[in-house]
Tab-separated table of C-alpha atoms and ligand atoms in Angstrom:
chain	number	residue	atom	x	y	z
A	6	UNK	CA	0.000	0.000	0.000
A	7	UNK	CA	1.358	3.852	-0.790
A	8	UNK	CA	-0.008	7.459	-0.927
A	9	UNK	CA	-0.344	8.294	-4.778
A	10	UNK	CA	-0.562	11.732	-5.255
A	11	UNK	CA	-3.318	11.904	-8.232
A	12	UNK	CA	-4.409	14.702	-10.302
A	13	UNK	CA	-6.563	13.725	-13.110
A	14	UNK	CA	-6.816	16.570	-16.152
A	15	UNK	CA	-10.637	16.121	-17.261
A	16	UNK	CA	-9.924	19.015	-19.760
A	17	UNK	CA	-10.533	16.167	-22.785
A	18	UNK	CA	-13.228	14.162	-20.641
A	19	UNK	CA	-16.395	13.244	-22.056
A	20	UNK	CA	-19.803	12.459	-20.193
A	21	UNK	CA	-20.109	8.991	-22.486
A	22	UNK	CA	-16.722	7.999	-22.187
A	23	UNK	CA	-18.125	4.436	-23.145
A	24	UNK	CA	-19.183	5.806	-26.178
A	25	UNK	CA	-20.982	2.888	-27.319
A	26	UNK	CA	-22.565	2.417	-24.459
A	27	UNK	CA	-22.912	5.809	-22.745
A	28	UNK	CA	-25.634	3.866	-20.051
A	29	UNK	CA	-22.328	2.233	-18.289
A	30	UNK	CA	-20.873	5.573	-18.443
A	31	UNK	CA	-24.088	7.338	-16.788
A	32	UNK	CA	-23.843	4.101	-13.876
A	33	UNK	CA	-20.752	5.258	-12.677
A	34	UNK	CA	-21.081	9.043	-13.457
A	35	UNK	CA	-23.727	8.480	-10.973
A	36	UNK	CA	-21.773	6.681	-9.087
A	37	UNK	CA	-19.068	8.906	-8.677
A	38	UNK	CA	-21.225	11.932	-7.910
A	39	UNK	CA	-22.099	10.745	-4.578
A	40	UNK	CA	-18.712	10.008	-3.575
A	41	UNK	CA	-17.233	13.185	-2.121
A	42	UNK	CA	-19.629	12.818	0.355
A	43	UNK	CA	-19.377	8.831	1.613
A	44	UNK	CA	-15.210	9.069	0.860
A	45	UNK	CA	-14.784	12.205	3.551
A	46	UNK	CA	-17.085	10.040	5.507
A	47	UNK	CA	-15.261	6.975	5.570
A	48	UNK	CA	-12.338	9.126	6.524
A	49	UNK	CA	-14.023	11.089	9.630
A	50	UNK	CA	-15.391	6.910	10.436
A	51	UNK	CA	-11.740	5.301	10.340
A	52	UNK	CA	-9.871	7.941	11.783
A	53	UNK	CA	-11.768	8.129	14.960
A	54	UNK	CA	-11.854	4.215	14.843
A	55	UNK	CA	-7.771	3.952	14.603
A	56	UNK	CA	-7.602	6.598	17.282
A	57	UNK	CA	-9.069	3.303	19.601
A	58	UNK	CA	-5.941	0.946	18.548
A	59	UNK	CA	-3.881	-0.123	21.045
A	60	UNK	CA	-0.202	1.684	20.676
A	61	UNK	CA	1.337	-2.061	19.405
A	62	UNK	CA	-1.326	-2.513	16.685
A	63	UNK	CA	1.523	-0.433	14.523
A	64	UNK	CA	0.761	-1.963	10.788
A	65	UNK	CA	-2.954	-1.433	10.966
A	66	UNK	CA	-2.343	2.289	12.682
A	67	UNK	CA	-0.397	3.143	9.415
A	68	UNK	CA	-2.521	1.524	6.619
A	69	UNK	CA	-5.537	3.624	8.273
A	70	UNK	CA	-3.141	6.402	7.676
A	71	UNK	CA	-2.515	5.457	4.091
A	72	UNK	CA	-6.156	4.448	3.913
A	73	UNK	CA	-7.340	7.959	4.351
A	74	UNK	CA	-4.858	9.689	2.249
A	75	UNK	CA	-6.125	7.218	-0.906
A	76	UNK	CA	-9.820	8.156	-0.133
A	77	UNK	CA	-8.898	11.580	-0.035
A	78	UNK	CA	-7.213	11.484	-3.320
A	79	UNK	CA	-10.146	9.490	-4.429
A	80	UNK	CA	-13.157	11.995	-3.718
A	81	UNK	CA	-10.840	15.327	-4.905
A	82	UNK	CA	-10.542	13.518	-8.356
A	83	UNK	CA	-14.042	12.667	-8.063
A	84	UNK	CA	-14.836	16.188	-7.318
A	85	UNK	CA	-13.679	17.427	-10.065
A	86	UNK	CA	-15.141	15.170	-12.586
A	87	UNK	CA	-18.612	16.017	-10.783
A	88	UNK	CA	-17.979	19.471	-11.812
A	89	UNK	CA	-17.456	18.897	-15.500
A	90	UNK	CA	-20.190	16.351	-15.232
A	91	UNK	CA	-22.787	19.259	-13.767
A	92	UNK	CA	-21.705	21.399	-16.411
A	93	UNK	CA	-23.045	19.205	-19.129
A	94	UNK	CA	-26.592	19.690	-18.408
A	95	UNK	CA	-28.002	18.156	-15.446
A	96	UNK	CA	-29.156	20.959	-13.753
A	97	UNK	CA	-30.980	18.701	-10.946
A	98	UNK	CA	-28.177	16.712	-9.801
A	99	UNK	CA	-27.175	18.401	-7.036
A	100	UNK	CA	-30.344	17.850	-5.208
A	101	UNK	CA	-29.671	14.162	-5.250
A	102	UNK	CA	-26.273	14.434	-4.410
A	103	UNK	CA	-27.213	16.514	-1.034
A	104	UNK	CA	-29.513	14.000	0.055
A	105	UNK	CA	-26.103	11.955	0.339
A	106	UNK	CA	-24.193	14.280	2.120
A	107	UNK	CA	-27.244	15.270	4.681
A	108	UNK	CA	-27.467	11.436	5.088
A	109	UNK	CA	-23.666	11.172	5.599
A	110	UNK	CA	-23.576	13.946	7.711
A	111	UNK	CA	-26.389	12.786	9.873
A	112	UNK	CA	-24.962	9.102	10.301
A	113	UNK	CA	-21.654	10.796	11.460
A	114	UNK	CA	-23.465	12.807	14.265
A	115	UNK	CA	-26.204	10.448	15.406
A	116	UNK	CA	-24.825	6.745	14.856
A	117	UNK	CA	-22.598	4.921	17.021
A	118	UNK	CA	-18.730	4.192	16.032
A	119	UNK	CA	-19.605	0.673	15.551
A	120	UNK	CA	-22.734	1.859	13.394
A	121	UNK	CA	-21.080	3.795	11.064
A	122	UNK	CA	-17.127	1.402	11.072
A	123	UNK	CA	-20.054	-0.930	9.676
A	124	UNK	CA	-21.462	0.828	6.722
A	125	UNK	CA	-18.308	1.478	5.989
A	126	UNK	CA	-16.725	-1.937	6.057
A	127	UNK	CA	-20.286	-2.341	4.008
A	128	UNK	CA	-18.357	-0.375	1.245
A	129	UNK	CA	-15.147	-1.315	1.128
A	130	UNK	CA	-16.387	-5.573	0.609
A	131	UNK	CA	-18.152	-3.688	-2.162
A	132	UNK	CA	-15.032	-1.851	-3.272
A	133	UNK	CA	-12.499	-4.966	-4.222
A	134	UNK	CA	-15.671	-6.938	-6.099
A	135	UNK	CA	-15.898	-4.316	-7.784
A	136	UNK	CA	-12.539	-3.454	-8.639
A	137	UNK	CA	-12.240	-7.186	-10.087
A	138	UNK	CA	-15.448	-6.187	-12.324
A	139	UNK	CA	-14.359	-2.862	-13.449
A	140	UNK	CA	-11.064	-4.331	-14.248
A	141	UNK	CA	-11.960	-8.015	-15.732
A	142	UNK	CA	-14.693	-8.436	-16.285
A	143	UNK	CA	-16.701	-5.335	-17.677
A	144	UNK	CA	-16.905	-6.000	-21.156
A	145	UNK	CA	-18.304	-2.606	-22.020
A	146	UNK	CA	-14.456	-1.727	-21.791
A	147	UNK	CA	-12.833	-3.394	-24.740
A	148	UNK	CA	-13.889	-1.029	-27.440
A	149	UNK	CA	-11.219	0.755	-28.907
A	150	UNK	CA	-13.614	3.790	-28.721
A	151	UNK	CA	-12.661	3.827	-24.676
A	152	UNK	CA	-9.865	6.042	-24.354
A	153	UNK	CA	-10.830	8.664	-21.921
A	154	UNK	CA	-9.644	10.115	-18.161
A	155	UNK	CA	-12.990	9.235	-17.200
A	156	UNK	CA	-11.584	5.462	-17.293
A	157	UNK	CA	-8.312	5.718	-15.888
A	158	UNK	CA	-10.274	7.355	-13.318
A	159	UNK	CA	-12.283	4.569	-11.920
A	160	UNK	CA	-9.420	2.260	-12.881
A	161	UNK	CA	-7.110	3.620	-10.490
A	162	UNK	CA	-9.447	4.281	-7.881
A	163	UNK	CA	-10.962	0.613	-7.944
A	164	UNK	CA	-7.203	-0.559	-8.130
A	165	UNK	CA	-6.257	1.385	-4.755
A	166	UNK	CA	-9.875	0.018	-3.326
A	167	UNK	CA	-8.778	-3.830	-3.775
A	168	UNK	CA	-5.443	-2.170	-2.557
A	169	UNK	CA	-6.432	-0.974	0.886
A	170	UNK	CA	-9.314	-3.658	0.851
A	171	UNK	CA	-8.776	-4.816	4.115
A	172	UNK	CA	-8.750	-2.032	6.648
A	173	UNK	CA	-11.551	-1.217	7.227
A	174	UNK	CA	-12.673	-4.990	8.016
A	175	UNK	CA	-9.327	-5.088	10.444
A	176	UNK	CA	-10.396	-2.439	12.324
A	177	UNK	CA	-13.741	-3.205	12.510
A	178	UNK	CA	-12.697	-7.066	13.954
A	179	UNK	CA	-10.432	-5.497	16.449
A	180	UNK	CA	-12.557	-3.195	18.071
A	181	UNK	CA	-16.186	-4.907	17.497
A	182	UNK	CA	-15.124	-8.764	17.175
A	183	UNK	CA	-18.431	-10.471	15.783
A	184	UNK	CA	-19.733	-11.856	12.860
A	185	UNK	CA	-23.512	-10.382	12.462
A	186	UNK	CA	-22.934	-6.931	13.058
A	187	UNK	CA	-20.744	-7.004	9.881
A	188	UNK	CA	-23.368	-8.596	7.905
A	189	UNK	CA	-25.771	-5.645	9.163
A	190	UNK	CA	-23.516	-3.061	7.492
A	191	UNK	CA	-23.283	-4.994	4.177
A	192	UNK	CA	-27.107	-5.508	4.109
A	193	UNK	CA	-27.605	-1.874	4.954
A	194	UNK	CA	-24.890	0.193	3.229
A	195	UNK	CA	-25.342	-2.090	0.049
A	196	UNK	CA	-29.183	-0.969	-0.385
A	197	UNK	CA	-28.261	2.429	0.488
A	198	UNK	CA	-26.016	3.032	-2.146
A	199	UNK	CA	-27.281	1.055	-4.900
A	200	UNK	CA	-30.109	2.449	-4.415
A	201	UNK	CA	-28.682	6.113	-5.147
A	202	UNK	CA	-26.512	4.709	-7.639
A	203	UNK	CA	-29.123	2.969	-10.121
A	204	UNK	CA	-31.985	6.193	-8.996
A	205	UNK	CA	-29.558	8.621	-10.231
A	206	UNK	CA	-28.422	6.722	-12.895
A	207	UNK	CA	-31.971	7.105	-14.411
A	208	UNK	CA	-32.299	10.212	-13.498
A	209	UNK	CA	-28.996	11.090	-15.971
A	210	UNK	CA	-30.553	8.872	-18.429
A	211	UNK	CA	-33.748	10.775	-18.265
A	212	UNK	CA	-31.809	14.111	-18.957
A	213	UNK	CA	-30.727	12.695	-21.988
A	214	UNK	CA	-33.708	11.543	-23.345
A	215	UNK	CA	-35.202	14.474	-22.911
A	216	UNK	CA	-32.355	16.855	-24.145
A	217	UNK	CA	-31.726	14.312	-26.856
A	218	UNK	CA	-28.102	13.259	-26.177
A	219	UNK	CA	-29.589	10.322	-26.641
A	220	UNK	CA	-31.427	9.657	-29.487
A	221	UNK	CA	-33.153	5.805	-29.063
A	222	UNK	CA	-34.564	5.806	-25.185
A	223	UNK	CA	-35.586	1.945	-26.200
A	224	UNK	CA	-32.474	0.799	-27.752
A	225	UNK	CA	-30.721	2.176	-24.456
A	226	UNK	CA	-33.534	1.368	-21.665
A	227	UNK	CA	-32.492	-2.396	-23.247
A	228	UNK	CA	-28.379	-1.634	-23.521
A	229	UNK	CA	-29.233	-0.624	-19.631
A	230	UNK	CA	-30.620	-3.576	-18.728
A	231	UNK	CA	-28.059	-5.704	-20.237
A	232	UNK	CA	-25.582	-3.540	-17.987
A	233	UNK	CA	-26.591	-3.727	-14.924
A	234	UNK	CA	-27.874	-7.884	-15.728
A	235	UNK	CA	-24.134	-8.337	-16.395
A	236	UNK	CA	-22.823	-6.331	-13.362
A	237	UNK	CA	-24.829	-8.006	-10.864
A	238	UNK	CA	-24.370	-11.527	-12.225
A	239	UNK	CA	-21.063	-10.826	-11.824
A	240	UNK	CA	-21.125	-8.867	-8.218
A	241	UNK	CA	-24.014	-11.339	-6.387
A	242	UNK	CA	-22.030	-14.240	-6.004
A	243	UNK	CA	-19.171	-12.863	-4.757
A	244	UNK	CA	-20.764	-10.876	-2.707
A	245	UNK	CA	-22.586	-13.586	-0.725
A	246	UNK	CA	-18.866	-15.325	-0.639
A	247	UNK	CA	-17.863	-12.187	1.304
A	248	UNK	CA	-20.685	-12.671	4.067
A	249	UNK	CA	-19.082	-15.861	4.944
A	250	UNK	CA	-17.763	-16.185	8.626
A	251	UNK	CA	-14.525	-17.383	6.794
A	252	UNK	CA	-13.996	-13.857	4.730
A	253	UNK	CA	-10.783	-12.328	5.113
A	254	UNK	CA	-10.164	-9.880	2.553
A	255	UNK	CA	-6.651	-10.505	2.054
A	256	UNK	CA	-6.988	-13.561	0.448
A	257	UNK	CA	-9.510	-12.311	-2.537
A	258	UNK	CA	-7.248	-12.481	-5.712
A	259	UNK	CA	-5.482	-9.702	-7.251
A	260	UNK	CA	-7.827	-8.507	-10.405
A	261	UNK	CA	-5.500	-8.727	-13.983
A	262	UNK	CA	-3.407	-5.404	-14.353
A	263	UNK	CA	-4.078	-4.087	-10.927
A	264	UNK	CA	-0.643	-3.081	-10.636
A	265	UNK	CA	-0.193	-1.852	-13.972
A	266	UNK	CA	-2.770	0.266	-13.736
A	267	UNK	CA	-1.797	2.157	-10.441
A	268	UNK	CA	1.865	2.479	-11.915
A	269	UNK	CA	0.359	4.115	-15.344
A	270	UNK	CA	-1.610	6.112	-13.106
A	271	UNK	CA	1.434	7.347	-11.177
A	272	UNK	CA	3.362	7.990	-14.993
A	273	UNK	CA	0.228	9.373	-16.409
A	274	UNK	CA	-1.464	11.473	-13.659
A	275	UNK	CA	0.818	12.120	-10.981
A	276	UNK	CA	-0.057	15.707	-9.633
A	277	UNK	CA	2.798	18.128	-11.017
A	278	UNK	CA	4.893	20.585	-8.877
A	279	UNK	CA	4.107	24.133	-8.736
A	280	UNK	CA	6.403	25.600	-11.796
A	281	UNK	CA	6.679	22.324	-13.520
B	330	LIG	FE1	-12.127	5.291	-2.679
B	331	LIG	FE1	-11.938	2.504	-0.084
């Protein structure tokens, strides 16, 4: 694990950066516009958790530390892909997007620690499935048309998430040991945010019906549905795997050209020094 410093130009970035199938594009546009609100939250969640380590517990102390730093370079990416993504016509966003952050907000102020160390261990099993996906598996992908920021985006982000994959399930064993509590987080912070994430994926979808981006609403209510049948197929099963008592995060394999990806990320997009 290691702090990348990240700073993605979206200058050439285009809303259906899966041009043949701008639907996957609008899933993780949506996506990725509620994300600078759960990523700060995670943070807030694990620092106050490590603050509760014992002094000895030194390797799990510092990959919180790292942890934090990659989220944080996660959501200011994000952030700024939001912007451009606001820009280009979707006037109502925002008003999903702050039901997020109140929610966020209010979990951080009215839940327990264990509460919210659950939802966010609820994430992160989410993160390295589907980092493994995004990587591997999404087919949507392999067109030579896919050659945008936008992508190397979400592939180094999902890269760092199998990355740092298992921190916040160490912490949460070490200061709430139990099996059912963990399940609770998964079975609430899974809902949660698939439900914002496939909502507001329609809702961008809508926009472009109606503004005509796109042209066909049949021909891409079907290319949706083939999406997201294709995603889940893929993310069910392992999911369920991951509610096993026997989970341990460290031992899920390492998706094809993880590490290729986070070193062309580094060559590509590493932030530049002032007068550079
Ligand atoms: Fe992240
Ligand atoms: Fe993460």
């Amino acid at each position: 694990m290691k702090i990348r410093n990240i700073d993605i130009d979206f200058s050439t970035a285009k809303v259906f950066w899966t041009p043949q199938t701008p639907e996957f594009a609008q899933f993780w546009n949506a996506t990725s516009s509620y994300l600078p609100y759960l990523e700060p939250f995670l943070n807030k969640v694990v620092r106050k958790a490590s603050m509760q380590l014992s002094d000895d517990d030194v390797q799990l102390r510092e990959d919180c530390r790292i942890f934090i730093a990659q989220e944080g370079q996660h959501y200011r990416n994000h952030a700024k892909f939001n912007a451009l993504l606001r820009e280009s016509g979707y006037p109502e966003l925002h008003k999903r997007e702050a039901v997020m952050q109140a929610d966020y907000e209010r979990f951080f102020e009215e839940k327990s620690l264990k509460w919210c160390l659950a939802y966010a261990e609820g994430f992160e099993t989410l993160g390295p499935i589907l980092a493994c996906y995004f990587l591997e598996a999404a087919r949507e992908l392999n067109n030579s048309d896919v050659d945008d920021p936008t992508a190397d985006l979400w592939r180094w982000h999902l890269a760092e998430e199998y990355e740092h994959r298992h921190v916040c399930n160490y912490l949460f064993e070490r200061l709430y040991p139990g099996y059912w509590y963990r399940i609770y987080g998964i079975l609430f912070a899974g809902p949660h945010m698939l439900s914002y994430m496939i909502r507001t994926t329609l809702h961008l979808l809508r926009e472009d019906y109606r503004t005509g981006r796109i042209r066909d609403p049949w021909r891409s209510r079907l290319r949706l549905a083939g999406v997201q049948f294709r995603m889940f197929r893929y993310l069910i099963p392992r999911l369920i795997k991951a509610m096993l008592p026997s989970y341990d995060p460290m031992n899920l394999p390492v998706p094809e050209r993880s590490m290729e990806v986070l070193a062309e990320a580094e060559r590509n997009w590493a932030r530049k020094k002032r007068g550079e």
